[in-house]
PDB file of C-alpha atoms in Angstrom:
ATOM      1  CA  UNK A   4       1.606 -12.188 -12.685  1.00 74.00           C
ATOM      2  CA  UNK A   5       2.743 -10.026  -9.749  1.00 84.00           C
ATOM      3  CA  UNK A   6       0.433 -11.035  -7.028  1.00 86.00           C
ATOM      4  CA  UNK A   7       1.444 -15.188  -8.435  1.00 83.00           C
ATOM      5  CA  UNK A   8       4.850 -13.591  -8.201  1.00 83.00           C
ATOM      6  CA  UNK A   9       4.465 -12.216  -4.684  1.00 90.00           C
ATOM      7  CA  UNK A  10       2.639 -15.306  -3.453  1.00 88.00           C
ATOM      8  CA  UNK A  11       5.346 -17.765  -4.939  1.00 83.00           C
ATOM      9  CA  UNK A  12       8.200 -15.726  -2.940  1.00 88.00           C
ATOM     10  CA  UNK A  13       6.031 -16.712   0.402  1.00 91.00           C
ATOM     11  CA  UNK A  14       5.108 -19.783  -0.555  1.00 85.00           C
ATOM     12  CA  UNK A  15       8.982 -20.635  -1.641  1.00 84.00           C
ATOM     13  CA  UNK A  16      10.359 -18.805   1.605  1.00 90.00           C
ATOM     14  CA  UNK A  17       8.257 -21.403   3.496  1.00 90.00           C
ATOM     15  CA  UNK A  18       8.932 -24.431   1.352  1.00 90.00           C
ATOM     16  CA  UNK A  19      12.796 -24.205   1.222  1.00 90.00           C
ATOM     17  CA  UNK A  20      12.841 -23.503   4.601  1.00 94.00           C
ATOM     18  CA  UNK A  21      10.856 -26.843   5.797  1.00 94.00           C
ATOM     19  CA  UNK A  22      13.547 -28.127   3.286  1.00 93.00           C
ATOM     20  CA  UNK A  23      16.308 -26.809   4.370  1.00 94.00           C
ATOM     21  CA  UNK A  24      15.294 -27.358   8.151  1.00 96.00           C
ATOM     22  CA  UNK A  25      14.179 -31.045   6.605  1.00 95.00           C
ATOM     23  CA  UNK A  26      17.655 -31.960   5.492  1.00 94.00           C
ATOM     24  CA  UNK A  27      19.636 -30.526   8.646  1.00 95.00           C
ATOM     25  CA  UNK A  28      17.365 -32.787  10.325  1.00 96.00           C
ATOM     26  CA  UNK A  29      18.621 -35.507   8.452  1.00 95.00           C
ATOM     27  CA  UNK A  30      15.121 -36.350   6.225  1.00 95.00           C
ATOM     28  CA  UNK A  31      17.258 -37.020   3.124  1.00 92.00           C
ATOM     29  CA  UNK A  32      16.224 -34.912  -0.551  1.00 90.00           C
ATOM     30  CA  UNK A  33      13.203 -37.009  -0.995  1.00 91.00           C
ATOM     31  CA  UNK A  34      11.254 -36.553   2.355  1.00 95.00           C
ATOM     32  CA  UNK A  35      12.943 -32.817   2.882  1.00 94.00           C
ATOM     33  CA  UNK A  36      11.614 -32.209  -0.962  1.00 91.00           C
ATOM     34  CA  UNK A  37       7.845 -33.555   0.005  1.00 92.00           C
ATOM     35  CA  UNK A  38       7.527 -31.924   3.188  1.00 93.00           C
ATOM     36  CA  UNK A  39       9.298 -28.610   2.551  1.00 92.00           C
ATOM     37  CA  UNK A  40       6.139 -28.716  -0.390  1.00 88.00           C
ATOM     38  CA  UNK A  41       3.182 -30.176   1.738  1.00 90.00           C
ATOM     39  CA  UNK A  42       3.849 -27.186   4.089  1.00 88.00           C
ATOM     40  CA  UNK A  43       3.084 -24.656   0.956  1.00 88.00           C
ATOM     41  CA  UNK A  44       0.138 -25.902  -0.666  1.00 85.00           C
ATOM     42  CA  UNK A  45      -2.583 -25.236   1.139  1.00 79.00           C
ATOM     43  CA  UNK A  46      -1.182 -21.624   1.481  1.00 83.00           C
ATOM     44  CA  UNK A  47      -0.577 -21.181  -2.388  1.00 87.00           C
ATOM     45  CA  UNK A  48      -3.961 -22.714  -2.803  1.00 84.00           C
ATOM     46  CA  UNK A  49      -6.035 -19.818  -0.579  1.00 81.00           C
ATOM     47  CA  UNK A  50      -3.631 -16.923  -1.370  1.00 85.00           C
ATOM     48  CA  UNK A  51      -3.780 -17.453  -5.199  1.00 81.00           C
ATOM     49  CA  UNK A  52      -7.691 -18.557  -4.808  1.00 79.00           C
ATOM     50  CA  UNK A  53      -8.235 -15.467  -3.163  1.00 79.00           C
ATOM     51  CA  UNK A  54      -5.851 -12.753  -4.340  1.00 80.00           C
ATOM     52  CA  UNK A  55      -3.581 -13.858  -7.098  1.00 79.00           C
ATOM     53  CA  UNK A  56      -6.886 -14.510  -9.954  1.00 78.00           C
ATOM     54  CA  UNK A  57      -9.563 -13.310  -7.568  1.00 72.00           C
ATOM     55  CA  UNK A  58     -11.697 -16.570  -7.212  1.00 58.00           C
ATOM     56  CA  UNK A  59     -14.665 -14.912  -5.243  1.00 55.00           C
ATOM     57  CA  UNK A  60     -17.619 -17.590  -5.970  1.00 58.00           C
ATOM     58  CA  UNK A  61     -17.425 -19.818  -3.241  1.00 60.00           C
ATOM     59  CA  UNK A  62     -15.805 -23.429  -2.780  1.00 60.00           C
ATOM     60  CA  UNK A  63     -15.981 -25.366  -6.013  1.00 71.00           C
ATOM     61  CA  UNK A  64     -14.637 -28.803  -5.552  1.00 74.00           C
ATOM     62  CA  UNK A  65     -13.490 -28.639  -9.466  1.00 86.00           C
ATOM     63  CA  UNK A  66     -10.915 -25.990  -8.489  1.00 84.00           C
ATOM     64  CA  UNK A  67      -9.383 -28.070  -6.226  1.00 85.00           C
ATOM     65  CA  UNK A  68      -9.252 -30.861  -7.958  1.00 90.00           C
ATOM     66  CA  UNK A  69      -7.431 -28.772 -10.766  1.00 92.00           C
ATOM     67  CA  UNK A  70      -5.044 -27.243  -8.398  1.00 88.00           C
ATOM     68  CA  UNK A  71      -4.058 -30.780  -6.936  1.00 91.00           C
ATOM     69  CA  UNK A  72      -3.820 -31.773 -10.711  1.00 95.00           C
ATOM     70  CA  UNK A  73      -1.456 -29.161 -11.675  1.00 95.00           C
ATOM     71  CA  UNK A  74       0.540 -29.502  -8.716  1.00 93.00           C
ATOM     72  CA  UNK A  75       0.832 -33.325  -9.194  1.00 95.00           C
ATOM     73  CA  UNK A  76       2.472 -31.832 -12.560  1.00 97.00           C
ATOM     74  CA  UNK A  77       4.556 -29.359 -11.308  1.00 95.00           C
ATOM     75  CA  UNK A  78       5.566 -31.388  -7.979  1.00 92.00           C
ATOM     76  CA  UNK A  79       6.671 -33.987 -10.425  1.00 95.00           C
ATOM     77  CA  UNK A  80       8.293 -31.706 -12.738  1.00 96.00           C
ATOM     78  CA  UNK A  81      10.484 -30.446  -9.666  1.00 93.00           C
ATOM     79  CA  UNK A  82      11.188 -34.328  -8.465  1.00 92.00           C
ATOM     80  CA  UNK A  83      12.849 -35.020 -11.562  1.00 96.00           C
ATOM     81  CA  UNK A  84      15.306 -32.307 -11.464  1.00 95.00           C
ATOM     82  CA  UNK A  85      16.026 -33.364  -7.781  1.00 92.00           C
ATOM     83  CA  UNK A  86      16.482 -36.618  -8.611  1.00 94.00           C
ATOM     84  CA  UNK A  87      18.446 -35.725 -11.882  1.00 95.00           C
ATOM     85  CA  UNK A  88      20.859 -33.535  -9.501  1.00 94.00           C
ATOM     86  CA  UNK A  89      21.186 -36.413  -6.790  1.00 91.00           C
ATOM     87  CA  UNK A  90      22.238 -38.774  -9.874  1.00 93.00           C
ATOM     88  CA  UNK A  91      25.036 -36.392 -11.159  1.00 95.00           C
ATOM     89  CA  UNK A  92      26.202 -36.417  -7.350  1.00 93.00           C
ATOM     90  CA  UNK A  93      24.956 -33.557  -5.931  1.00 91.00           C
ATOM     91  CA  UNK A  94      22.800 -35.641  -3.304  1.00 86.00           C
ATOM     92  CA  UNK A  95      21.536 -32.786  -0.214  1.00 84.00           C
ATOM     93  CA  UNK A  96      22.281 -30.030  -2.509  1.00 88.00           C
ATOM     94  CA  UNK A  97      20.236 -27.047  -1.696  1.00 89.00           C
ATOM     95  CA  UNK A  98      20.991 -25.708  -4.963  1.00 92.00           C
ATOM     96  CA  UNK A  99      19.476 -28.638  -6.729  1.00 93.00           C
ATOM     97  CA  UNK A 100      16.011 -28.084  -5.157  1.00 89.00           C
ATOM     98  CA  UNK A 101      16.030 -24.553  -5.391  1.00 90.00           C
ATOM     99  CA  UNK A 102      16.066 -25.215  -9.249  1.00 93.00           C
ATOM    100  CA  UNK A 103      13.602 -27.230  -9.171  1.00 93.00           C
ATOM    101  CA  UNK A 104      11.870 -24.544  -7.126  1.00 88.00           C
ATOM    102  CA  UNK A 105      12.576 -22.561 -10.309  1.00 90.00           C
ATOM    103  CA  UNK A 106      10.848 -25.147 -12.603  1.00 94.00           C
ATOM    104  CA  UNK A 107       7.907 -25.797 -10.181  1.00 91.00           C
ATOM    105  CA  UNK A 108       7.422 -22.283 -10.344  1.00 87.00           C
ATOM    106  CA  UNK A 109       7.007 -22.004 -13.732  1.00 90.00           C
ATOM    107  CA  UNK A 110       4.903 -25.042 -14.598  1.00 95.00           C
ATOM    108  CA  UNK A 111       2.509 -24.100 -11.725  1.00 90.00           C
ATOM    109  CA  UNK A 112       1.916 -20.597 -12.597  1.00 87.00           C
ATOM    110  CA  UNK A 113       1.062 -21.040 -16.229  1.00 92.00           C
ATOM    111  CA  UNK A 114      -0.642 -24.128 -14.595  1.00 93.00           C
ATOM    112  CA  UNK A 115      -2.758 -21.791 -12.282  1.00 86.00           C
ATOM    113  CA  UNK A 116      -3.394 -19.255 -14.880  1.00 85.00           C
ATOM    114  CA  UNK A 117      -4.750 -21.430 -17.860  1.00 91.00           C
ATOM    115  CA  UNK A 118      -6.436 -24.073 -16.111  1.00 90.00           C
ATOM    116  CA  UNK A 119      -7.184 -24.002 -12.081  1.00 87.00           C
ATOM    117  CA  UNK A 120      -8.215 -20.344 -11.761  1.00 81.00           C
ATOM    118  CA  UNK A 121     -10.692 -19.942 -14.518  1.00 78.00           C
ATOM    119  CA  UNK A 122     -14.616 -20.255 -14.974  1.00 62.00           C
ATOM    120  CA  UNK A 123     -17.428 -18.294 -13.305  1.00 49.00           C
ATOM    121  CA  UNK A 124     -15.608 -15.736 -10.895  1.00 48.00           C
ATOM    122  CA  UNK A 125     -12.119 -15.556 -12.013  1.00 44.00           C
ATOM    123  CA  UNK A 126     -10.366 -12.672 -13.328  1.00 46.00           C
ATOM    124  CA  UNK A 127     -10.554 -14.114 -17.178  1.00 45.00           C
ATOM    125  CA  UNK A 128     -14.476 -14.557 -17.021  1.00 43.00           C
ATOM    126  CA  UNK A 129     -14.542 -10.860 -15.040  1.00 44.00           C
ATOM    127  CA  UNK A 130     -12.764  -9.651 -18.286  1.00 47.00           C
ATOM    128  CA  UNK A 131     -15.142 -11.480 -20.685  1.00 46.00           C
ATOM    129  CA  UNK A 132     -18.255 -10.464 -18.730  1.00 44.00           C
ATOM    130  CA  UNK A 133     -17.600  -6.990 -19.024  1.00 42.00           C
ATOM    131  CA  UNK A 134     -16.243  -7.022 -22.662  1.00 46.00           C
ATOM    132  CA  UNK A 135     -19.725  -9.264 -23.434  1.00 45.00           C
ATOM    133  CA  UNK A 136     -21.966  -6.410 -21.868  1.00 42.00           C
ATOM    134  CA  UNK A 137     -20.430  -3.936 -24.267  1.00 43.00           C
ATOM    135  CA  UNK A 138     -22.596  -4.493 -27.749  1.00 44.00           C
ATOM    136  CA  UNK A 139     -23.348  -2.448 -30.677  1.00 45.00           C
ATOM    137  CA  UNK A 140     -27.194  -3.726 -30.473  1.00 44.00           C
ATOM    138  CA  UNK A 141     -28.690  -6.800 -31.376  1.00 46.00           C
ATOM    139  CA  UNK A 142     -27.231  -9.174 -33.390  1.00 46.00           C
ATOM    140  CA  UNK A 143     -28.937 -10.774 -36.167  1.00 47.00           C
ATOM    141  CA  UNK A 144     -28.322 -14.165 -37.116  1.00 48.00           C
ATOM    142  CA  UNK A 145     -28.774 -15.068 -41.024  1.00 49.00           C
ATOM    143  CA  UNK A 146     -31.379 -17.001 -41.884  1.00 54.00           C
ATOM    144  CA  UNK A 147     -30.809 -19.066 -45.049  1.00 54.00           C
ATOM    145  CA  UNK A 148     -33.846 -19.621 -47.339  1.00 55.00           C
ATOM    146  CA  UNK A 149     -34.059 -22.904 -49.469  1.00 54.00           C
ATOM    147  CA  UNK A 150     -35.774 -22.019 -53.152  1.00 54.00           C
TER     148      UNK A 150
END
């Protein structure tokens, strides 16, 4: 949780500040929102593939499709607050996408953790390889005899 913690403070320091440069530059919360986003994913994607759950077995076009998944989630999540704050009238409000930064956050990492970075390589299976190579002999399965 430390590493997705560490990663998320880059990947948010980037983000808000395409946002933030996005709405000085007159993109409006919408555009500002996507782009400020855009600019993070591929970064979260190799930094969390990489160091955050340790995904060292190559490329695997499922993983990706997962990650865009839960982002499409999360991204959506975070849209809806925006949009929420810009209907109560605070429209450009840097504090209304920094909570949905907040949200995002949240729904992506238990995203990340439960469903993108898992399977052969990650640091779940590492944990159940090593607990499965640990036996007390063989097992025997019972055998049931019909009279």
């Amino acid at each position: 949780m430390l590493r997705f913690g560490a990663v998320g403070l880059l990947n948010t320091a980037l983000g808000y500040a395409v946002i933030l440069a996005g709405l000085a530059l007159g993109l409006g919360d919408i555009l500002a929102n996507a782009t400020g986003y855009a600019a993070g994913l591929v970064l979260g994607f190799f930094l969390n593939r990489q160091w955050t759950f340790t995904s060292a077995d190559g490329f695997r076009p499922g993983t990706l499709l997962r990650y865009g998944g839960v982002f499409l989630l999360a991204y959506s999540i975070n849209l809806a607050v925006v949009i929420a704050g810009r209907s109560a009238g605070f429209t450009e409000s840097p504090l209304v996408h920094l909570a949905g930064i907040c949200v995002y956050s949240g729904v992506f990492y238990l995203g990340s953790a439960h469903f993108v970075f898992v399977g052969r390589g990650g640091r779940e299976d590492d944990k159940a390889e090593r607990n499965s190579r640990v036996t007390d002999g063989p097992r025997r399965v019972p055998t049931s005899r019909t009279p």
